[in-house]
CSV table of C-alpha atoms in Angstrom, one decimal:
chain,number,residue,atom,x,y,z
A,1,MET,CA,-22.2,-24.0,1.9
A,2,ARG,CA,-21.3,-23.5,5.6
A,3,ALA,CA,-18.9,-20.7,6.4
A,4,MET,CA,-15.6,-21.9,7.7
A,5,THR,CA,-14.6,-20.9,11.2
A,6,ILE,CA,-11.1,-20.2,12.5
A,7,ARG,CA,-11.2,-23.6,14.1
A,8,ASP,CA,-12.0,-25.1,10.7
A,9,LEU,CA,-9.0,-23.3,9.2
A,10,VAL,CA,-6.7,-24.6,12.0
A,11,ALA,CA,-8.0,-28.1,11.5
A,12,ASP,CA,-7.4,-27.9,7.8
A,13,SER,CA,-3.8,-26.8,8.3
A,14,GLY,CA,-3.0,-29.9,10.4
A,15,LEU,CA,-1.6,-27.8,13.2
A,16,PRO,CA,-2.3,-28.3,16.9
A,17,SER,CA,-5.6,-27.0,18.3
A,18,ILE,CA,-6.4,-23.5,19.4
A,19,GLN,CA,-5.6,-22.3,22.9
A,20,HIS,CA,-6.6,-18.6,22.6
A,21,LEU,CA,-8.2,-16.2,20.2
A,22,GLU,CA,-7.6,-12.4,20.3
A,23,ALA,CA,-9.4,-10.0,18.1
A,24,LEU,CA,-7.1,-7.3,16.7
A,25,THR,CA,-8.9,-3.9,16.6
A,26,GLY,CA,-6.1,-1.3,16.4
A,27,GLY,CA,-4.3,0.2,13.4
A,28,ALA,CA,-5.8,0.5,10.0
A,29,ARG,CA,-8.3,-2.4,10.2
A,30,MET,CA,-10.4,-1.3,7.3
A,31,ASP,CA,-10.5,-4.3,4.9
A,32,ASN,CA,-10.2,-7.4,7.1
A,33,LYS,CA,-11.3,-8.8,10.4
A,34,LEU,CA,-8.1,-9.9,12.0
A,35,THR,CA,-7.7,-12.4,14.9
A,36,LEU,CA,-4.5,-13.5,16.6
A,37,VAL,CA,-4.5,-17.2,17.0
A,38,THR,CA,-2.4,-18.9,19.7
A,39,LEU,CA,-2.1,-22.7,19.4
A,40,THR,CA,-1.5,-25.2,22.2
A,41,ASN,CA,2.1,-25.5,21.2
A,42,GLY,CA,2.6,-21.8,21.6
A,43,GLN,CA,2.7,-21.0,17.9
A,44,GLN,CA,0.9,-17.8,16.8
A,45,LEU,CA,-0.9,-17.3,13.5
A,46,LEU,CA,-3.1,-14.6,12.0
A,47,ALA,CA,-6.7,-15.3,10.9
A,48,ARG,CA,-7.9,-12.9,8.2
A,49,LYS,CA,-11.5,-12.5,7.0
A,50,PRO,CA,-12.3,-9.9,4.3
A,51,ILE,CA,-15.0,-7.4,5.0
A,52,ALA,CA,-15.7,-6.2,1.5
A,53,ALA,CA,-18.1,-8.5,-0.5
A,54,ASP,CA,-15.8,-8.3,-3.6
A,55,ASP,CA,-13.0,-10.0,-1.6
A,56,LEU,CA,-15.1,-13.0,-0.5
A,57,GLN,CA,-13.4,-15.6,-2.7
A,58,ASP,CA,-10.7,-18.1,-2.2
A,59,GLN,CA,-7.2,-16.5,-2.1
A,60,ALA,CA,-5.3,-19.7,-2.6
A,61,PRO,CA,-4.3,-19.3,-6.3
A,62,ARG,CA,-2.9,-15.8,-5.7
A,63,SER,CA,-1.2,-16.8,-2.5
A,64,SER,CA,0.5,-19.7,-4.2
A,65,PHE,CA,1.7,-17.5,-7.0
A,66,LEU,CA,3.1,-14.8,-4.7
A,67,ALA,CA,4.7,-17.3,-2.4
A,68,GLN,CA,6.9,-18.5,-5.3
A,69,LEU,CA,8.4,-15.1,-6.1
A,70,GLY,CA,11.0,-14.7,-3.3
A,71,ILE,CA,9.4,-11.5,-1.9
A,72,GLY,CA,9.0,-12.5,1.7
A,73,PHE,CA,5.3,-13.2,1.2
A,74,PRO,CA,3.8,-14.4,4.6
A,75,LYS,CA,3.3,-18.2,4.7
A,76,VAL,CA,-0.3,-19.3,4.2
A,77,TYR,CA,-1.4,-22.3,6.3
A,78,ALA,CA,-5.1,-22.6,5.1
A,79,THR,CA,-7.6,-20.7,2.9
A,80,ALA,CA,-11.4,-20.9,2.6
A,81,PRO,CA,-13.8,-20.2,-0.3
A,82,ASP,CA,-15.1,-17.1,1.4
A,83,GLY,CA,-11.7,-15.4,1.3
A,84,SER,CA,-10.7,-16.3,4.9
A,85,SER,CA,-7.2,-17.4,5.5
A,86,LEU,CA,-4.8,-18.5,8.2
A,87,VAL,CA,-1.4,-17.0,7.7
A,88,GLU,CA,2.0,-16.5,9.3
A,89,TRP,CA,2.0,-14.1,12.3
A,90,ILE,CA,4.9,-11.7,11.9
A,91,PRO,CA,5.9,-10.3,15.3
A,92,GLY,CA,7.1,-6.7,15.4
A,93,VAL,CA,5.7,-3.2,15.1
A,94,SER,CA,4.1,-1.5,12.1
A,95,PHE,CA,6.2,1.1,10.3
A,96,ALA,CA,3.6,3.7,11.1
A,97,ASP,CA,3.7,2.8,14.8
A,98,ARG,CA,7.5,2.9,14.8
A,99,LEU,CA,7.4,6.5,13.4
A,100,ALA,CA,4.7,7.5,15.8
A,101,ALA,CA,6.4,6.2,19.0
A,102,PRO,CA,6.1,9.0,21.6
A,103,GLU,CA,9.7,8.5,22.8
A,104,THR,CA,11.1,9.2,19.3
A,105,THR,CA,10.8,11.5,16.4
A,106,PRO,CA,11.0,10.3,12.8
A,107,ASP,CA,14.7,9.8,12.0
A,108,PRO,CA,15.4,9.9,8.3
A,109,GLU,CA,18.7,8.0,8.9
A,110,ASP,CA,17.1,5.2,10.9
A,111,VAL,CA,18.2,1.8,9.5
A,112,VAL,CA,14.5,0.8,9.2
A,113,TRP,CA,14.2,3.0,6.2
A,114,THR,CA,17.0,1.1,4.5
A,115,TRP,CA,15.2,-2.2,5.4
A,116,LEU,CA,12.0,-0.8,3.9
A,117,GLY,CA,13.9,0.1,0.7
A,118,GLU,CA,15.4,-3.4,0.5
A,119,SER,CA,11.9,-5.1,1.0
A,120,LEU,CA,10.3,-3.0,-1.7
A,121,ALA,CA,13.2,-3.6,-4.1
A,122,ALA,CA,12.6,-7.3,-3.7
A,123,VAL,CA,9.0,-6.9,-4.7
A,124,HIS,CA,9.8,-4.6,-7.7
A,125,ALA,CA,12.5,-7.0,-8.9
A,126,VAL,CA,9.6,-9.2,-10.2
A,127,THR,CA,9.3,-7.6,-13.7
A,128,PHE,CA,7.0,-8.0,-16.7
A,129,PRO,CA,7.3,-7.1,-20.4
A,130,GLN,CA,6.5,-3.5,-21.3
A,131,PRO,CA,3.8,-2.0,-21.2
A,132,LEU,CA,1.7,-4.8,-19.5
A,133,GLN,CA,-0.3,-3.7,-16.5
A,134,GLY,CA,-3.2,-5.0,-14.5
A,135,PRO,CA,-4.5,-6.6,-11.2
A,136,VAL,CA,-3.2,-9.7,-9.6
A,137,GLY,CA,-6.6,-11.1,-8.6
A,138,PRO,CA,-7.4,-13.8,-6.2
A,139,THR,CA,-7.8,-16.4,-9.0
A,140,GLU,CA,-6.2,-14.8,-12.1
A,141,LEU,CA,-3.6,-12.4,-13.4
A,142,THR,CA,-5.1,-10.0,-16.0
A,143,LEU,CA,-2.6,-8.0,-17.9
A,144,LYS,CA,-3.1,-5.6,-20.8
A,145,PRO,CA,-0.8,-3.2,-22.7
A,146,GLN,CA,-1.3,0.2,-21.1
A,147,ASP,CA,0.9,3.2,-21.9
A,148,PRO,CA,2.0,4.7,-18.5
A,149,VAL,CA,2.1,8.2,-19.8
A,150,ASP,CA,-1.4,7.9,-21.2
A,151,ASP,CA,-2.6,6.5,-17.9
A,152,LEU,CA,-1.2,9.5,-16.0
A,153,LEU,CA,-2.6,12.0,-18.5
A,154,ALA,CA,-6.1,10.3,-18.2
A,155,SER,CA,-5.9,10.5,-14.4
A,156,LEU,CA,-5.0,14.2,-14.6
A,157,ASN,CA,-7.8,15.0,-17.0
A,158,ARG,CA,-10.3,13.3,-14.7
A,159,ALA,CA,-9.3,15.7,-12.0
A,160,ARG,CA,-9.2,18.9,-13.9
A,161,SER,CA,-12.6,20.2,-12.7
A,162,TRP,CA,-11.7,19.5,-9.1
A,163,ILE,CA,-8.4,21.4,-9.5
A,164,THR,CA,-10.2,24.4,-11.1
A,165,GLN,CA,-12.8,24.5,-8.3
A,166,ARG,CA,-10.0,24.9,-5.7
A,167,GLY,CA,-9.3,28.4,-6.7
A,168,GLU,CA,-7.1,30.6,-8.7
A,169,ARG,CA,-3.7,29.7,-7.3
A,170,PRO,CA,-3.6,26.1,-8.3
A,171,ALA,CA,-5.8,26.4,-11.3
A,172,ASN,CA,-3.0,26.1,-13.8
A,173,LEU,CA,-1.7,22.9,-12.3
A,174,PRO,CA,-3.1,20.7,-15.0
A,175,ASP,CA,-1.1,22.5,-17.7
A,176,ARG,CA,2.1,22.5,-15.6
A,177,LEU,CA,1.8,18.8,-14.8
A,178,THR,CA,1.0,18.0,-18.5
A,179,GLY,CA,4.2,19.9,-19.4
A,180,LEU,CA,6.2,17.7,-16.9
A,181,LEU,CA,4.6,14.6,-18.4
A,182,ASP,CA,5.8,15.6,-21.8
A,183,LYS,CA,9.3,16.3,-20.4
A,184,HIS,CA,9.6,13.0,-18.7
A,185,ALA,CA,7.6,10.8,-21.1
A,186,GLU,CA,10.6,9.0,-22.5
A,187,SER,CA,12.0,8.0,-19.1
A,188,ILE,CA,8.6,7.0,-17.8
A,189,ARG,CA,8.1,4.6,-20.7
A,190,ALA,CA,11.6,3.3,-20.4
A,191,GLU,CA,10.8,1.6,-17.0
A,192,HIS,CA,9.7,-2.0,-16.9
A,193,PRO,CA,6.4,-2.9,-15.3
A,194,CYS,CA,6.8,-4.8,-12.1
A,195,LEU,CA,4.9,-6.4,-9.2
A,196,LEU,CA,3.4,-3.8,-6.9
A,197,HIS,CA,2.1,-4.3,-3.4
A,198,GLY,CA,-0.7,-1.9,-4.1
A,199,ASP,CA,-1.4,-0.5,-0.6
A,200,ASN,CA,1.4,1.6,0.8
A,201,ASN,CA,-0.2,2.5,4.1
A,202,LEU,CA,2.8,2.2,6.5
A,203,ASP,CA,0.7,-0.2,8.7
A,204,ASN,CA,1.4,-2.8,6.0
A,205,PHE,CA,5.1,-2.9,6.7
A,206,ILE,CA,6.2,-4.7,9.8
A,207,VAL,CA,9.5,-3.8,11.5
A,208,THR,CA,11.1,-7.0,12.9
A,209,GLU,CA,14.5,-7.4,14.7
A,210,HIS,CA,16.3,-7.8,11.4
A,211,GLY,CA,14.3,-6.2,8.6
A,212,VAL,CA,11.0,-5.1,7.3
A,213,ARG,CA,8.3,-7.6,6.1
A,214,VAL,CA,5.5,-6.6,3.7
A,215,ILE,CA,2.0,-7.8,4.8
A,216,ASP,CA,-1.7,-7.5,3.8
A,217,TRP,CA,-1.4,-8.5,0.1
A,218,ASP,CA,-5.0,-7.7,-0.7
A,219,TYR,CA,-4.4,-5.4,-3.8
A,220,PRO,CA,-1.3,-6.5,-5.6
A,221,GLU,CA,-0.9,-5.5,-9.2
A,222,VAL,CA,1.5,-5.2,-12.1
A,223,GLY,CA,2.4,-1.6,-12.9
A,224,TYR,CA,5.2,0.9,-13.0
A,225,PRO,CA,7.5,1.3,-9.9
A,226,LEU,CA,7.2,5.0,-9.6
A,227,ALA,CA,3.4,4.7,-9.0
A,228,GLU,CA,4.2,2.8,-5.8
A,229,LEU,CA,7.3,4.7,-4.8
A,230,SER,CA,5.5,8.1,-5.1
A,231,ALA,CA,2.6,6.7,-3.0
A,232,LEU,CA,5.1,5.6,-0.4
A,233,ASP,CA,6.7,9.0,-0.5
A,234,GLU,CA,3.3,10.5,0.2
A,235,HIS,CA,2.8,8.1,3.2
A,236,ALA,CA,6.2,9.1,4.6
A,237,TYR,CA,4.9,12.7,4.5
A,238,LEU,CA,1.6,11.7,6.2
A,239,ASN,CA,3.6,10.0,8.9
A,240,GLY,CA,5.8,12.9,9.8
A,241,LEU,CA,8.6,13.1,7.3
A,242,LEU,CA,7.6,16.3,5.5
A,243,ALA,CA,10.4,15.9,2.9
A,244,GLY,CA,9.1,12.4,1.9
A,245,LEU,CA,11.3,9.3,1.6
A,246,PRO,CA,14.8,9.8,3.1
A,247,GLN,CA,18.1,8.9,1.5
A,248,ALA,CA,18.3,5.9,3.8
A,249,PHE,CA,15.3,4.4,1.9
A,250,TRP,CA,16.9,4.9,-1.5
A,251,ARG,CA,20.2,3.3,-0.3
A,252,GLY,CA,18.2,0.2,0.6
A,253,TYR,CA,16.1,0.3,-2.7
A,254,GLY,CA,19.3,0.4,-4.7
A,255,ARG,CA,18.5,3.3,-7.1
A,256,THR,CA,17.0,6.8,-7.1
A,257,TYR,CA,14.8,8.8,-9.4
A,258,PRO,CA,14.7,12.5,-10.2
A,259,ARG,CA,12.8,14.3,-7.5
A,260,GLU,CA,10.7,16.1,-10.1
A,261,LEU,CA,9.6,12.8,-11.5
A,262,ILE,CA,8.5,11.5,-8.1
A,263,LEU,CA,6.6,14.8,-7.5
A,264,LEU,CA,4.8,14.4,-10.9
A,265,TYR,CA,3.6,10.9,-10.0
A,266,ARG,CA,2.7,11.9,-6.5
A,267,ALA,CA,0.9,15.0,-7.5
A,268,ILE,CA,-1.4,13.2,-9.9
A,269,GLY,CA,-2.0,10.4,-7.4
A,270,CYS,CA,-2.7,12.8,-4.6
A,271,ILE,CA,-5.2,14.8,-6.6
A,272,ASN,CA,-7.1,11.7,-7.7
A,273,TRP,CA,-7.1,10.4,-4.1
A,274,LEU,CA,-8.6,13.7,-2.9
A,275,THR,CA,-11.3,13.6,-5.5
A,276,GLN,CA,-12.7,10.3,-4.3
A,277,ASP,CA,-16.1,10.3,-2.6
A,278,ASN,CA,-15.1,7.8,0.1
A,279,TRP,CA,-13.6,10.5,2.3
A,280,ARG,CA,-17.1,11.4,3.5
A,281,GLY,CA,-18.1,7.7,3.8
A,282,PHE,CA,-15.1,7.0,6.1
A,283,GLN,CA,-16.5,9.2,8.8
A,284,THR,CA,-19.8,7.4,9.0
A,285,ASP,CA,-18.6,3.8,8.4
A,286,PRO,CA,-19.2,1.8,11.6
A,287,ALA,CA,-16.5,-0.7,10.5
A,288,ILE,CA,-13.8,2.0,10.9
A,289,SER,CA,-12.5,2.7,14.3
A,290,ASP,CA,-12.6,6.2,15.8
A,291,THR,CA,-8.8,6.2,15.9
A,292,MET,CA,-8.7,5.5,12.2
A,293,LYS,CA,-11.3,8.1,11.4
A,294,GLN,CA,-9.2,10.7,13.2
A,295,LYS,CA,-6.2,9.7,11.2
A,296,LEU,CA,-8.0,9.9,7.9
A,297,HIS,CA,-9.3,13.3,8.8
A,298,ARG,CA,-5.8,14.5,9.6
A,299,TRP,CA,-4.5,12.9,6.4
A,300,HIS,CA,-7.1,14.8,4.3
A,301,GLY,CA,-5.9,18.0,5.8
A,302,LEU,CA,-2.3,17.2,5.1
A,303,LEU,CA,-3.0,16.2,1.5
A,304,THR,CA,-5.0,19.4,0.9
A,305,SER,CA,-2.2,21.5,2.3
A,306,TRP,CA,0.4,19.7,0.2
A,307,ILE,CA,-1.6,20.4,-3.0
A,308,ASP,CA,-1.6,24.0,-2.1
A,309,THR,CA,2.2,24.0,-2.0
A,310,LEU,CA,2.6,22.3,-5.3
A,311,PRO,CA,3.0,25.5,-7.4
A,312,ASP,CA,6.1,26.3,-5.2
A,313,LEU,CA,7.4,22.8,-5.3
A,314,LEU,CA,7.3,22.6,-9.1
A,315,ARG,CA,9.3,25.8,-9.6
């Protein structure tokens, strides 16, 4: 079967013809080849083509499902069997770029944090029966009963040897984190599973004139909200807010959680991220820009430093 081109996608959408194509190479372009499409009527769209072989399948069923949920999912104009799609172009600046703007420093009271909280609250408002979890795949939704406390404990146990190898100071972390799991088990299980975006890199949130839009829905899943909130807390730290998500975010989100509980989720997630082998692969991957490689190298250092402070944070 012949691969569909961007022109094929535009033709399938019934929109006017293409005037200009511009490859987008900045930011965290690790999973998709992105092209800004300008039509003869001035309308702009985004053409997306997955890079990973696992993603080379039609996204139409998942896109149709997500579009019905009232979460601000970007409009899809056309899809192809190889995973390519033509979607709404959302003008604005990524949340990461907003925080990194040279003329500003990250402001924890900036209204954009409230907008971000509101956007994520809309996603998490799509709930599912306890304790169902699983991926929202391109063609199917696969949910199984999974105890969230058991999941966290299994993740922690997988990382025990890595923690021990890091030296004497953090060597007792597994036991301390296990104790926190026991302490908060009831409240963790009391939460309802919900829709998760699944990739909380701040490049995936676009600041517009009136709010924040969530983009790049490549890894949505059903899981527990603190898994996503703690990951977002981590990305706030990686992007300059050392204290994590500010109060302005929680005002927009509509509720808060005990800081100790966020730290527990974040610690286990951070440790498992650091144990992954792909940190080395990133540096030699020709598909990843030099700018992104530098960012990932800096992130690795920040994550490692944060783990070293955990014994003090957990006191």
